[in-house]
Amino acid sequence: AVVAGPDAEQYRRLCDKGELAAAAEEAGIDHPPTVIAGEDGPRGVWPALPSIVKPRISGEDLRGVPAATLVRTPAEREAAVAALVAVGIDAIV
């Protein structure tokens, strides 16, 4: 039998949007600036506004998790990140 699809490590990297920037860089593909934010705040400099805030991890088990949100102000960004962190998921901006 031949498996047509990603292996476990490739799938993990595809589902972890925090890994996407590194994977794009390795492949020589442009990627917008991003930062991961969790309980301890952002792990880097916030990208310019407007921005999209979304769950760092994708997958079918994210029912009830706030969807990707367009934010135009620091207050909107803070609220969108806080909504994800409140359910135990890091945000990617």
mmCIF file of C-alpha atoms in Angstrom:
data_model
loop_
_atom_site.group_PDB
_atom_site.id
_atom_site.type_symbol
_atom_site.label_atom_id
_atom_site.label_comp_id
_atom_site.label_asym_id
_atom_site.label_seq_id
_atom_site.Cartn_x
_atom_site.Cartn_y
_atom_site.Cartn_z
ATOM 1 C CA ALA A 1 0.000 0.000 0.000
ATOM 2 C CA VAL A 2 1.137 3.536 -0.707
ATOM 3 C CA VAL A 3 0.156 6.428 1.528
ATOM 4 C CA ALA A 4 -0.659 9.552 -0.451
ATOM 5 C CA GLY A 5 -0.415 12.364 2.046
ATOM 6 C CA PRO A 6 1.778 13.918 4.672
ATOM 7 C CA ASP A 7 3.599 11.853 7.269
ATOM 8 C CA ALA A 8 2.974 12.585 10.962
ATOM 9 C CA GLU A 9 5.660 15.296 11.207
ATOM 10 C CA GLN A 10 4.496 17.014 8.016
ATOM 11 C CA TYR A 11 0.893 16.945 9.243
ATOM 12 C CA ARG A 12 1.918 18.427 12.609
ATOM 13 C CA ARG A 13 3.740 21.256 10.834
ATOM 14 C CA LEU A 14 0.779 21.880 8.523
ATOM 15 C CA CYS A 15 -1.644 22.114 11.457
ATOM 16 C CA ASP A 16 0.627 24.283 13.623
ATOM 17 C CA LYS A 17 0.450 27.746 12.110
ATOM 18 C CA GLY A 18 3.379 28.712 14.331
ATOM 19 C CA GLU A 19 5.499 26.357 12.212
ATOM 20 C CA LEU A 20 4.163 27.707 8.923
ATOM 21 C CA ALA A 21 6.505 30.706 8.738
ATOM 22 C CA ALA A 22 9.559 28.495 9.268
ATOM 23 C CA ALA A 23 8.340 25.972 6.696
ATOM 24 C CA ALA A 24 7.707 28.758 4.176
ATOM 25 C CA GLU A 25 11.180 30.169 4.773
ATOM 26 C CA GLU A 26 12.740 26.715 4.282
ATOM 27 C CA ALA A 27 10.854 26.413 0.984
ATOM 28 C CA GLY A 28 11.832 29.926 -0.138
ATOM 29 C CA ILE A 29 8.225 31.168 -0.076
ATOM 30 C CA ASP A 30 7.203 34.607 1.198
ATOM 31 C CA HIS A 31 5.135 34.637 4.371
ATOM 32 C CA PRO A 32 3.647 37.588 6.242
ATOM 33 C CA PRO A 33 5.176 38.527 9.602
ATOM 34 C CA THR A 34 3.534 36.602 12.443
ATOM 35 C CA VAL A 35 3.780 36.308 16.202
ATOM 36 C CA ILE A 36 2.442 33.675 18.576
ATOM 37 C CA ALA A 37 0.687 34.927 21.700
ATOM 38 C CA GLY A 38 -0.285 32.922 24.755
ATOM 39 C CA GLU A 39 -0.787 33.365 28.486
ATOM 40 C CA ASP A 40 2.582 35.137 28.721
ATOM 41 C CA GLY A 41 1.768 37.594 25.932
ATOM 42 C CA PRO A 42 3.322 37.834 22.480
ATOM 43 C CA ARG A 43 6.536 35.986 21.662
ATOM 44 C CA GLY A 44 7.862 38.799 19.537
ATOM 45 C CA VAL A 45 6.776 42.063 17.997
ATOM 46 C CA TRP A 46 3.143 42.438 16.984
ATOM 47 C CA PRO A 47 2.662 42.594 13.196
ATOM 48 C CA ALA A 48 1.244 45.816 11.786
ATOM 49 C CA LEU A 49 -2.485 46.398 12.041
ATOM 50 C CA PRO A 50 -4.863 45.441 10.588
ATOM 51 C CA SER A 51 -4.076 41.814 11.396
ATOM 52 C CA ILE A 52 -5.763 38.436 11.553
ATOM 53 C CA VAL A 53 -5.909 36.632 14.904
ATOM 54 C CA LYS A 54 -6.562 32.905 14.716
ATOM 55 C CA PRO A 55 -5.912 29.713 16.684
ATOM 56 C CA ARG A 56 -2.313 28.559 16.400
ATOM 57 C CA ILE A 57 -3.410 24.957 15.906
ATOM 58 C CA SER A 58 -5.941 23.842 13.326
ATOM 59 C CA GLY A 59 -7.827 20.578 13.228
ATOM 60 C CA GLU A 60 -11.198 19.021 13.563
ATOM 61 C CA ASP A 61 -11.232 19.071 17.388
ATOM 62 C CA LEU A 62 -11.534 22.866 17.662
ATOM 63 C CA ARG A 63 -15.315 23.123 17.934
ATOM 64 C CA GLY A 64 -16.297 26.118 20.022
ATOM 65 C CA VAL A 65 -12.948 27.858 19.531
ATOM 66 C CA PRO A 66 -13.186 31.462 18.332
ATOM 67 C CA ALA A 67 -12.691 31.717 14.568
ATOM 68 C CA ALA A 68 -10.131 33.810 12.737
ATOM 69 C CA THR A 69 -10.822 37.478 13.420
ATOM 70 C CA LEU A 70 -9.795 40.624 11.558
ATOM 71 C CA VAL A 71 -8.543 43.183 14.102
ATOM 72 C CA ARG A 72 -7.927 46.846 13.353
ATOM 73 C CA THR A 73 -6.959 48.230 16.768
ATOM 74 C CA PRO A 74 -4.743 47.114 19.657
ATOM 75 C CA ALA A 75 -7.881 46.692 21.796
ATOM 76 C CA GLU A 76 -9.505 44.400 19.204
ATOM 77 C CA ARG A 77 -6.272 42.397 18.942
ATOM 78 C CA GLU A 78 -6.071 42.060 22.739
ATOM 79 C CA ALA A 79 -9.694 40.860 22.946
ATOM 80 C CA ALA A 80 -9.284 38.325 20.124
ATOM 81 C CA VAL A 81 -6.078 36.909 21.629
ATOM 82 C CA ALA A 82 -7.663 36.789 25.099
ATOM 83 C CA ALA A 83 -10.660 34.839 23.733
ATOM 84 C CA LEU A 84 -8.342 32.123 22.413
ATOM 85 C CA VAL A 85 -6.102 32.040 25.488
ATOM 86 C CA ALA A 86 -9.238 31.730 27.668
ATOM 87 C CA VAL A 87 -9.982 28.352 26.064
ATOM 88 C CA GLY A 88 -6.372 27.203 26.379
ATOM 89 C CA ILE A 89 -5.169 27.824 22.824
ATOM 90 C CA ASP A 90 -2.303 30.072 21.747
ATOM 91 C CA ALA A 91 -3.134 32.658 19.113
ATOM 92 C CA ILE A 92 -1.207 33.490 16.008
ATOM 93 C CA VAL A 93 -1.367 37.055 14.755
#
